[in-house]
Amino acid sequence: MMRKVALLVAVGFFLACLAGPVKASNTATGIPPAESLRLLKEGNARYLKGKPRHPHQDRVRRAMTTGQGQHPLAAVLTCSDSRVPPEIIFDQGIGDIFVVRVAGNVAATDEIGSLEYAVDHLNTPVVIVMGHTQCDAIIAVLDDAKLPPNIDTLVEPIRVAVAKVRKDNPKADREVLLQAATRENVWQSIADMLEQSPIIRERVKEGRVTVVGALYEIDSGQIQWLGPHPEQDDLVRAKKGRGKSGKRRR
């Protein structure tokens, strides 16, 4: 059985080699950030139209990424919510997206370290922090829900975002606050990441990596592209993290 599996992998790799040079969508090495974003936007457009291609999900792709390693088009930090699967949303396949998922798409030590691996070791040209509508983690913070200890620690960065939104919108109703907090939480995660990661900051400063925010609408499937953090220039000039979100997870 093991010999048969090894033979299939070898044949798949051989077929991949016969296919000629690897196309842009097969490896992110050398691809400009703008091109990576274009491919992801096209994938979401196909998903919205109900015409996904489900690329790179076959035996040949498995063999290629086994033999040549992974070269993702982008790293995506998003929520663990089961309604937010990045590979499906962007219509991508094996080796295309380096995904980091955590409740509330917060950026603490574990998430930032994972993104640094993608940027520094895999040369991933784009980092996307993607929030989503109806996020239960944000709703829990907004409603001041009583949370178990570990979850309570996890959502500390979200509290910073919610507090800012409440201060900026003192008379807003709950729905307006929720929408604003969802967007602000994306900016909070990007700020935490840039403040805490010299590696990512330097890549952004050099123009080798683009960091953008996004919001996924779980009802429509549409992605709102928010672009870079409004204060990105100041954030990338920081010499060390200020720890705005309080304690970091170990």
mmCIF file of C-alpha atoms in Angstrom:
data_model
loop_
_atom_site.group_PDB
_atom_site.id
_atom_site.type_symbol
_atom_site.label_atom_id
_atom_site.label_comp_id
_atom_site.label_asym_id
_atom_site.label_seq_id
_atom_site.Cartn_x
_atom_site.Cartn_y
_atom_site.Cartn_z
ATOM 1 C CA MET A 1 0.000 0.000 0.000
ATOM 2 C CA MET A 2 2.786 2.425 0.956
ATOM 3 C CA ARG A 3 4.601 1.599 -2.282
ATOM 4 C CA LYS A 4 1.446 2.409 -4.259
ATOM 5 C CA VAL A 5 1.054 5.784 -2.500
ATOM 6 C CA ALA A 6 4.707 6.634 -3.141
ATOM 7 C CA LEU A 7 4.279 5.730 -6.803
ATOM 8 C CA LEU A 8 1.222 7.987 -7.136
ATOM 9 C CA VAL A 9 3.107 10.899 -5.580
ATOM 10 C CA ALA A 10 6.068 10.327 -7.895
ATOM 11 C CA VAL A 11 3.824 10.160 -10.961
ATOM 12 C CA GLY A 12 1.987 13.312 -9.905
ATOM 13 C CA PHE A 13 5.242 15.179 -9.424
ATOM 14 C CA PHE A 14 6.492 13.967 -12.820
ATOM 15 C CA LEU A 15 3.298 15.183 -14.507
ATOM 16 C CA ALA A 16 3.632 18.539 -12.782
ATOM 17 C CA CYS A 17 7.162 18.892 -14.115
ATOM 18 C CA LEU A 18 6.007 18.036 -17.636
ATOM 19 C CA ALA A 19 3.446 20.825 -17.409
ATOM 20 C CA GLY A 20 6.269 23.314 -17.822
ATOM 21 C CA PRO A 21 7.031 26.485 -15.851
ATOM 22 C CA VAL A 22 4.943 27.064 -12.780
ATOM 23 C CA LYS A 23 2.320 29.754 -13.349
ATOM 24 C CA ALA A 24 1.797 32.749 -11.088
ATOM 25 C CA SER A 25 -1.105 31.100 -9.307
ATOM 26 C CA ASN A 26 1.078 28.087 -8.458
ATOM 27 C CA THR A 27 3.812 29.895 -6.564
ATOM 28 C CA ALA A 28 3.976 33.307 -4.953
ATOM 29 C CA THR A 29 7.752 33.579 -5.332
ATOM 30 C CA GLY A 30 8.487 36.820 -7.146
ATOM 31 C CA ILE A 31 4.821 37.813 -7.499
ATOM 32 C CA PRO A 32 4.138 41.464 -6.584
ATOM 33 C CA PRO A 33 1.581 42.019 -3.814
ATOM 34 C CA ALA A 34 -0.817 43.690 -6.272
ATOM 35 C CA GLU A 35 -0.877 40.549 -8.418
ATOM 36 C CA SER A 36 -1.586 38.332 -5.422
ATOM 37 C CA LEU A 37 -4.492 40.562 -4.413
ATOM 38 C CA ARG A 38 -5.836 40.485 -7.964
ATOM 39 C CA LEU A 39 -5.895 36.680 -7.959
ATOM 40 C CA LEU A 40 -7.695 36.594 -4.623
ATOM 41 C CA LYS A 41 -10.265 39.174 -5.724
ATOM 42 C CA GLU A 42 -10.920 37.180 -8.889
ATOM 43 C CA GLY A 43 -11.394 34.063 -6.769
ATOM 44 C CA ASN A 44 -13.961 35.787 -4.568
ATOM 45 C CA ALA A 45 -15.756 37.053 -7.664
ATOM 46 C CA ARG A 46 -16.056 33.476 -8.944
ATOM 47 C CA TYR A 47 -17.334 32.356 -5.546
ATOM 48 C CA LEU A 48 -19.963 35.115 -5.542
ATOM 49 C CA LYS A 49 -21.179 34.110 -9.000
ATOM 50 C CA GLY A 50 -21.480 30.486 -7.957
ATOM 51 C CA LYS A 51 -18.843 29.505 -10.518
ATOM 52 C CA PRO A 52 -15.832 28.413 -8.449
ATOM 53 C CA ARG A 53 -13.036 26.544 -10.204
ATOM 54 C CA HIS A 54 -11.772 24.724 -7.101
ATOM 55 C CA PRO A 55 -8.179 25.007 -8.360
ATOM 56 C CA HIS A 56 -5.163 23.117 -7.049
ATOM 57 C CA GLN A 57 -7.076 20.396 -5.230
ATOM 58 C CA ASP A 58 -5.924 17.315 -7.092
ATOM 59 C CA ARG A 59 -3.215 14.674 -6.852
ATOM 60 C CA VAL A 60 -0.859 16.636 -9.100
ATOM 61 C CA ARG A 61 -1.080 19.677 -6.819
ATOM 62 C CA ARG A 62 -0.382 17.563 -3.747
ATOM 63 C CA ALA A 63 2.682 16.113 -5.429
ATOM 64 C CA MET A 64 3.905 19.543 -6.537
ATOM 65 C CA THR A 65 3.621 21.082 -3.086
ATOM 66 C CA THR A 66 5.222 18.008 -1.545
ATOM 67 C CA GLY A 67 8.218 18.211 -3.851
ATOM 68 C CA GLN A 68 8.559 21.981 -4.199
ATOM 69 C CA GLY A 69 7.196 23.183 -0.860
ATOM 70 C CA GLN A 70 4.559 25.809 -0.201
ATOM 71 C CA HIS A 71 4.570 29.282 -1.737
ATOM 72 C CA PRO A 72 1.277 30.916 -0.704
ATOM 73 C CA LEU A 73 -0.182 33.881 -2.521
ATOM 74 C CA ALA A 74 -1.190 35.433 0.784
ATOM 75 C CA ALA A 75 -1.395 34.928 4.513
ATOM 76 C CA VAL A 76 -4.881 35.410 5.936
ATOM 77 C CA LEU A 77 -5.614 36.072 9.587
ATOM 78 C CA THR A 78 -9.310 35.522 10.125
ATOM 79 C CA CYS A 79 -11.883 34.225 12.594
ATOM 80 C CA SER A 80 -12.363 30.572 13.524
ATOM 81 C CA ASP A 81 -16.076 30.927 12.694
ATOM 82 C CA SER A 82 -17.167 27.906 10.646
ATOM 83 C CA ARG A 83 -18.954 30.232 8.215
ATOM 84 C CA VAL A 84 -15.682 31.883 7.178
ATOM 85 C CA PRO A 85 -13.530 29.326 5.275
ATOM 86 C CA PRO A 86 -10.832 31.335 3.398
ATOM 87 C CA GLU A 87 -9.951 28.731 0.758
ATOM 88 C CA ILE A 88 -13.602 28.532 -0.306
ATOM 89 C CA ILE A 89 -14.244 32.280 -0.093
ATOM 90 C CA PHE A 90 -11.212 33.036 -2.270
ATOM 91 C CA ASP A 91 -11.659 29.935 -4.476
ATOM 92 C CA GLN A 92 -8.124 28.726 -3.885
ATOM 93 C CA GLY A 93 -6.556 25.352 -3.212
ATOM 94 C CA ILE A 94 -3.684 23.490 -1.603
ATOM 95 C CA GLY A 95 -0.657 25.699 -0.993
ATOM 96 C CA ASP A 96 -2.370 28.909 -2.134
ATOM 97 C CA ILE A 97 -3.213 30.560 1.211
ATOM 98 C CA PHE A 98 -1.408 30.446 4.550
ATOM 99 C CA VAL A 99 -4.328 30.614 6.978
ATOM 100 C CA VAL A 100 -4.248 31.670 10.623
ATOM 101 C CA ARG A 101 -7.608 31.362 12.367
ATOM 102 C CA VAL A 102 -8.593 32.429 15.867
ATOM 103 C CA ALA A 103 -11.823 33.629 17.437
ATOM 104 C CA GLY A 104 -12.307 37.325 16.683
ATOM 105 C CA ASN A 105 -9.299 37.407 14.295
ATOM 106 C CA VAL A 106 -7.200 38.899 17.083
ATOM 107 C CA ALA A 107 -3.449 39.330 16.620
ATOM 108 C CA ALA A 108 -1.584 38.169 19.727
ATOM 109 C CA THR A 109 1.701 36.275 20.103
ATOM 110 C CA ASP A 110 0.667 33.007 18.454
ATOM 111 C CA GLU A 111 -1.033 34.644 15.492
ATOM 112 C CA ILE A 112 1.726 37.198 14.897
ATOM 113 C CA GLY A 113 4.402 34.507 15.092
ATOM 114 C CA SER A 114 2.532 32.421 12.523
ATOM 115 C CA LEU A 115 2.251 35.413 10.177
ATOM 116 C CA GLU A 116 5.961 36.134 10.620
ATOM 117 C CA TYR A 117 6.679 32.593 9.465
ATOM 118 C CA ALA A 118 4.641 33.177 6.317
ATOM 119 C CA VAL A 119 6.312 36.518 5.580
ATOM 120 C CA ASP A 120 9.883 35.717 6.582
ATOM 121 C CA HIS A 121 10.236 32.019 5.718
ATOM 122 C CA LEU A 122 7.744 31.583 2.877
ATOM 123 C CA ASN A 123 8.163 35.082 1.348
ATOM 124 C CA THR A 124 4.407 35.576 1.251
ATOM 125 C CA PRO A 125 3.762 38.971 -0.399
ATOM 126 C CA VAL A 126 0.374 39.824 1.148
ATOM 127 C CA VAL A 127 -1.065 39.685 4.662
ATOM 128 C CA ILE A 128 -4.833 40.055 4.973
ATOM 129 C CA VAL A 129 -6.612 40.581 8.278
ATOM 130 C CA MET A 130 -10.204 39.629 7.556
ATOM 131 C CA GLY A 131 -13.054 40.241 9.965
ATOM 132 C CA HIS A 132 -16.634 39.221 9.284
ATOM 133 C CA THR A 133 -20.179 40.263 9.992
ATOM 134 C CA GLN A 134 -22.069 38.791 12.965
ATOM 135 C CA CYS A 135 -18.855 37.878 14.768
ATOM 136 C CA ASP A 136 -19.813 36.241 18.067
ATOM 137 C CA ALA A 137 -16.563 37.296 19.765
ATOM 138 C CA ILE A 138 -17.241 40.962 19.040
ATOM 139 C CA ILE A 139 -20.892 40.607 20.021
ATOM 140 C CA ALA A 140 -19.877 39.079 23.361
ATOM 141 C CA VAL A 141 -17.578 42.017 24.132
ATOM 142 C CA LEU A 142 -20.102 44.581 22.949
ATOM 143 C CA ASP A 143 -22.794 43.043 25.176
ATOM 144 C CA ASP A 144 -20.417 42.760 28.156
ATOM 145 C CA ALA A 145 -21.096 39.028 28.321
ATOM 146 C CA LYS A 146 -19.597 36.980 31.158
ATOM 147 C CA LEU A 147 -16.929 34.791 29.573
ATOM 148 C CA PRO A 148 -14.822 31.813 30.707
ATOM 149 C CA PRO A 149 -11.270 32.787 31.755
ATOM 150 C CA ASN A 150 -9.433 31.719 28.611
ATOM 151 C CA ILE A 151 -11.924 33.349 26.262
ATOM 152 C CA ASP A 152 -11.912 36.444 28.450
ATOM 153 C CA THR A 153 -8.137 36.727 27.937
ATOM 154 C CA LEU A 154 -8.392 36.032 24.219
ATOM 155 C CA VAL A 155 -10.818 38.902 23.561
ATOM 156 C CA GLU A 156 -8.744 41.578 25.321
ATOM 157 C CA PRO A 157 -7.732 43.197 21.992
ATOM 158 C CA ILE A 158 -11.381 43.321 20.955
ATOM 159 C CA ARG A 159 -12.193 45.281 24.104
ATOM 160 C CA VAL A 160 -9.764 47.973 22.952
ATOM 161 C CA ALA A 161 -11.574 48.218 19.606
ATOM 162 C CA VAL A 162 -15.029 48.287 21.190
ATOM 163 C CA ALA A 163 -13.982 50.940 23.718
ATOM 164 C CA LYS A 164 -12.738 53.176 20.916
ATOM 165 C CA VAL A 165 -15.957 52.770 18.941
ATOM 166 C CA ARG A 166 -18.091 53.568 21.978
ATOM 167 C CA LYS A 167 -16.042 56.683 22.649
ATOM 168 C CA ASP A 168 -16.280 57.836 19.031
ATOM 169 C CA ASN A 169 -20.007 57.060 18.754
ATOM 170 C CA PRO A 170 -21.549 57.844 22.167
ATOM 171 C CA LYS A 171 -25.139 58.022 20.887
ATOM 172 C CA ALA A 172 -25.058 55.172 18.355
ATOM 173 C CA ASP A 173 -27.415 52.213 18.687
ATOM 174 C CA ARG A 174 -26.180 48.639 19.101
ATOM 175 C CA GLU A 175 -26.266 47.711 15.402
ATOM 176 C CA VAL A 176 -24.213 50.742 14.405
ATOM 177 C CA LEU A 177 -21.748 50.000 17.186
ATOM 178 C CA LEU A 178 -21.448 46.381 16.067
ATOM 179 C CA GLN A 179 -20.683 47.343 12.489
ATOM 180 C CA ALA A 180 -18.163 49.954 13.591
ATOM 181 C CA ALA A 181 -16.553 47.582 16.097
ATOM 182 C CA THR A 182 -16.178 44.850 13.470
ATOM 183 C CA ARG A 183 -14.238 47.228 11.234
ATOM 184 C CA GLU A 184 -12.258 48.741 14.118
ATOM 185 C CA ASN A 185 -11.284 45.266 15.299
ATOM 186 C CA VAL A 186 -9.616 44.664 11.927
ATOM 187 C CA TRP A 187 -7.597 47.866 12.349
ATOM 188 C CA GLN A 188 -6.768 46.859 15.934
ATOM 189 C CA SER A 189 -5.369 43.510 14.798
ATOM 190 C CA ILE A 190 -3.289 45.136 12.071
ATOM 191 C CA ALA A 191 -1.952 47.718 14.529
ATOM 192 C CA ASP A 192 -1.058 45.017 17.063
ATOM 193 C CA MET A 193 0.688 42.985 14.385
ATOM 194 C CA LEU A 194 2.751 45.877 13.041
ATOM 195 C CA GLU A 195 3.614 47.145 16.507
ATOM 196 C CA GLN A 196 4.713 43.729 17.757
ATOM 197 C CA SER A 197 6.505 42.434 14.649
ATOM 198 C CA PRO A 198 9.748 44.072 13.470
ATOM 199 C CA ILE A 199 9.899 41.470 10.689
ATOM 200 C CA ILE A 200 6.561 42.402 9.145
ATOM 201 C CA ARG A 201 7.125 46.123 9.696
ATOM 202 C CA GLU A 202 10.418 45.977 7.807
ATOM 203 C CA ARG A 203 8.902 44.058 4.884
ATOM 204 C CA VAL A 204 6.087 46.601 4.645
ATOM 205 C CA LYS A 205 8.543 49.485 4.823
ATOM 206 C CA GLU A 206 10.588 47.935 1.988
ATOM 207 C CA GLY A 207 7.470 47.445 -0.135
ATOM 208 C CA ARG A 208 7.947 43.673 -0.216
ATOM 209 C CA VAL A 209 4.759 42.952 1.732
ATOM 210 C CA THR A 210 1.334 44.562 1.615
ATOM 211 C CA VAL A 211 -0.900 44.402 4.696
ATOM 212 C CA VAL A 212 -4.583 45.079 4.134
ATOM 213 C CA GLY A 213 -7.823 44.783 6.038
ATOM 214 C CA ALA A 214 -10.978 43.112 4.757
ATOM 215 C CA LEU A 215 -14.510 42.342 5.918
ATOM 216 C CA TYR A 216 -16.424 39.244 4.859
ATOM 217 C CA GLU A 217 -20.213 39.461 4.708
ATOM 218 C CA ILE A 218 -21.411 36.011 5.722
ATOM 219 C CA ASP A 219 -24.844 36.428 4.152
ATOM 220 C CA SER A 220 -23.781 37.599 0.685
ATOM 221 C CA GLY A 221 -20.286 36.128 0.443
ATOM 222 C CA GLN A 222 -18.945 39.548 -0.555
ATOM 223 C CA ILE A 223 -15.580 40.783 0.693
ATOM 224 C CA GLN A 224 -15.180 44.468 1.461
ATOM 225 C CA TRP A 225 -11.577 45.449 0.861
ATOM 226 C CA LEU A 226 -10.534 48.057 3.417
ATOM 227 C CA GLY A 227 -6.987 48.648 2.238
ATOM 228 C CA PRO A 228 -3.973 49.428 4.462
ATOM 229 C CA HIS A 229 -4.320 50.669 8.026
ATOM 230 C CA PRO A 230 -5.073 54.430 8.050
ATOM 231 C CA GLU A 231 -2.027 55.001 10.275
ATOM 232 C CA GLN A 232 0.269 52.517 8.572
ATOM 233 C CA ASP A 233 3.125 54.983 8.010
ATOM 234 C CA ASP A 234 3.319 55.739 11.726
ATOM 235 C CA LEU A 235 2.996 52.065 12.662
ATOM 236 C CA VAL A 236 5.838 50.876 10.428
ATOM 237 C CA ARG A 237 8.120 53.591 11.817
ATOM 238 C CA ALA A 238 7.671 52.248 15.348
ATOM 239 C CA LYS A 239 10.846 50.799 16.842
ATOM 240 C CA LYS A 240 9.055 48.430 19.196
ATOM 241 C CA GLY A 241 5.531 47.411 20.151
ATOM 242 C CA ARG A 242 3.601 49.572 22.568
ATOM 243 C CA GLY A 243 1.348 46.695 23.659
ATOM 244 C CA LYS A 244 -1.883 48.655 23.162
ATOM 245 C CA SER A 245 -4.037 45.588 23.687
ATOM 246 C CA GLY A 246 -2.665 44.717 27.109
ATOM 247 C CA LYS A 247 -1.395 41.243 27.975
ATOM 248 C CA ARG A 248 -0.109 39.027 25.214
ATOM 249 C CA ARG A 249 -0.818 35.316 25.164
ATOM 250 C CA ARG A 250 2.192 33.092 25.779
#
